[in-house]
Every structure is written in structure tokens, then in C-alpha cells.
Coordinates of C-alpha atoms in Angstrom, one line a residue:
M128 CA 22.4 52.2 12.4
F129 CA 21.9 51.3 8.7
P130 CA 20.9 53.8 6.1
E131 CA 17.2 54.2 5.2
S132 CA 17.7 52.5 1.8
V133 CA 19.3 49.2 3.2
R134 CA 16.5 48.9 5.7
N135 CA 13.6 49.6 3.2
T136 CA 15.3 47.0 0.8
A137 CA 15.6 44.5 3.5
A138 CA 11.8 45.0 4.6
V139 CA 10.9 44.7 1.0
A140 CA 13.0 41.4 0.4
F141 CA 11.5 40.0 3.7
Q142 CA 7.9 40.8 2.8
L143 CA 8.6 39.2 -0.7
G144 CA 9.9 36.2 0.9
I145 CA 7.1 35.8 3.1
S146 CA 4.6 36.3 0.3
A147 CA 6.3 33.7 -1.6
V148 CA 6.3 31.1 1.2
K149 CA 2.6 31.9 2.0
R150 CA 1.9 31.2 -2.0
G151 CA 3.8 28.1 -2.0
Y152 CA 2.2 26.6 1.0
T153 CA -1.3 27.5 -0.5
F154 CA -0.3 26.0 -3.9
T155 CA 1.1 22.9 -2.3
R156 CA -2.1 22.5 0.0
S157 CA -4.4 22.7 -3.0
A158 CA -2.3 20.5 -5.2
M159 CA -2.3 17.8 -2.4
W160 CA -6.1 18.1 -2.0
I161 CA -6.7 17.6 -5.9
T162 CA -4.2 14.8 -6.1
T163 CA -5.7 12.9 -2.9
T164 CA -9.3 13.3 -3.9
S165 CA -8.7 12.4 -7.5
F166 CA -6.9 9.1 -6.3
V167 CA -9.7 8.3 -4.0
V168 CA -12.5 9.0 -6.7
L169 CA -10.6 7.4 -9.7
V170 CA -8.2 4.9 -8.5
L171 CA -9.4 3.1 -5.4
P172 CA -12.7 1.8 -7.0
V173 CA -10.5 0.2 -9.9
L174 CA -8.2 -1.3 -7.0
F175 CA -11.3 -2.7 -5.1
E176 CA -12.9 -4.1 -8.3
T177 CA -9.6 -5.8 -9.3
E178 CA -9.4 -7.2 -5.8
T179 CA -13.0 -8.5 -5.9
A180 CA -12.4 -10.1 -9.4
Q181 CA -9.2 -11.8 -8.2
M182 CA -11.0 -13.3 -5.2
E183 CA -13.9 -14.4 -7.5
Q184 CA -11.4 -16.1 -9.8
A185 CA -9.9 -17.9 -6.8
Q186 CA -13.2 -19.1 -5.5
I187 CA -14.1 -20.4 -8.8
Q188 CA -10.8 -22.2 -9.0
K189 CA -11.2 -23.7 -5.6
Q190 CA -14.6 -25.0 -6.6
R191 CA -13.3 -26.5 -9.9
Q192 CA -10.7 -28.3 -7.8
V193 CA -13.2 -29.6 -5.4
I194 CA -15.4 -30.7 -8.3
L195 CA -12.4 -32.5 -10.1
L196 CA -10.5 -33.9 -7.0
G197 CA -13.3 -34.2 -4.3
P198 CA -13.8 -32.2 -1.2
N199 CA -11.0 -33.9 0.8
A200 CA -8.3 -33.2 -1.7
A201 CA -9.0 -29.6 -2.1
G202 CA -8.0 -28.2 1.3
A203 CA -4.9 -30.3 2.3
G204 CA -2.8 -30.0 -1.0
G205 CA -3.1 -33.4 -2.3
G206 CA -3.1 -35.3 1.0
A207 CA -0.1 -33.7 2.7
I208 CA 0.2 -33.3 6.4
P209 CA -0.9 -29.7 7.3
G210 CA 2.0 -27.3 8.2
G211 CA 4.0 -28.2 5.1
M212 CA 5.6 -31.5 6.4
T213 CA 5.4 -34.6 4.4
P214 CA 5.0 -37.9 5.9
P215 CA 8.1 -40.2 6.1
M216 CA 8.3 -43.1 3.3
P217 CA 7.6 -46.5 4.6
G218 CA 10.6 -48.6 5.3
T219 CA 13.0 -45.4 6.2
A220 CA 14.3 -44.6 9.6
V221 CA 13.1 -41.3 11.0
A222 CA 16.2 -39.2 12.4
Q223 CA 16.2 -39.0 16.0
P224 CA 17.9 -36.0 18.2
P225 CA 21.3 -36.9 19.7
P226 CA 21.1 -38.3 23.3
G227 CA 21.4 -35.6 26.0
R228 CA 19.1 -33.1 24.6

């Protein structure tokens, strides 16, 4: 069918391609392992410590607010109605839905 030299060249090229793919896969696998474990060992503890420090600062800020304003003013945002709604001002009419609904 094809000459011997063409078949040999094709076989060598195919084997080189397979070898290159195997080496690439092995290298990528090793690089991903090194990157992932380095991230877990070096970066995650820093992230956890940063989050812990932020939570501690928030707690200290909340305690200062309770000390300055009293325990009732700290949770409700200065006396507002929970849910973000403000009470109507005295002497103003409250809008009513149109009839029929």
C-alpha cells in the first residue's frame, strides 16, 4: 500500500506524539499538585486569620456601640423598625391601596 519509509516515518511521528502527550499530562498533573498544595499550605491560613481578625474587629465595634449607646440602640440601628422600614411621621397620612384590590 504505502512504501516502507512512509510507514516508518508515520509510526515514529505517532510514537513521538503519544510520548509528548504523556509528558505534557504528567507535567500538568505535577504542576497542579504543587500549585494546589502550596495554596492550601501558604494562602489559606492567611485568609482564615484575616477573616478571624475582621470578625474580632466587628465584635469589638459592636461592644463599643453597646457601651456608648446602650443595649437597646445597638441592634435596631437607632430605633428603626426591623426590616428597613421607617415609621410614618406624626401628622402625615399613610398611603392606602386603591379600592378594588
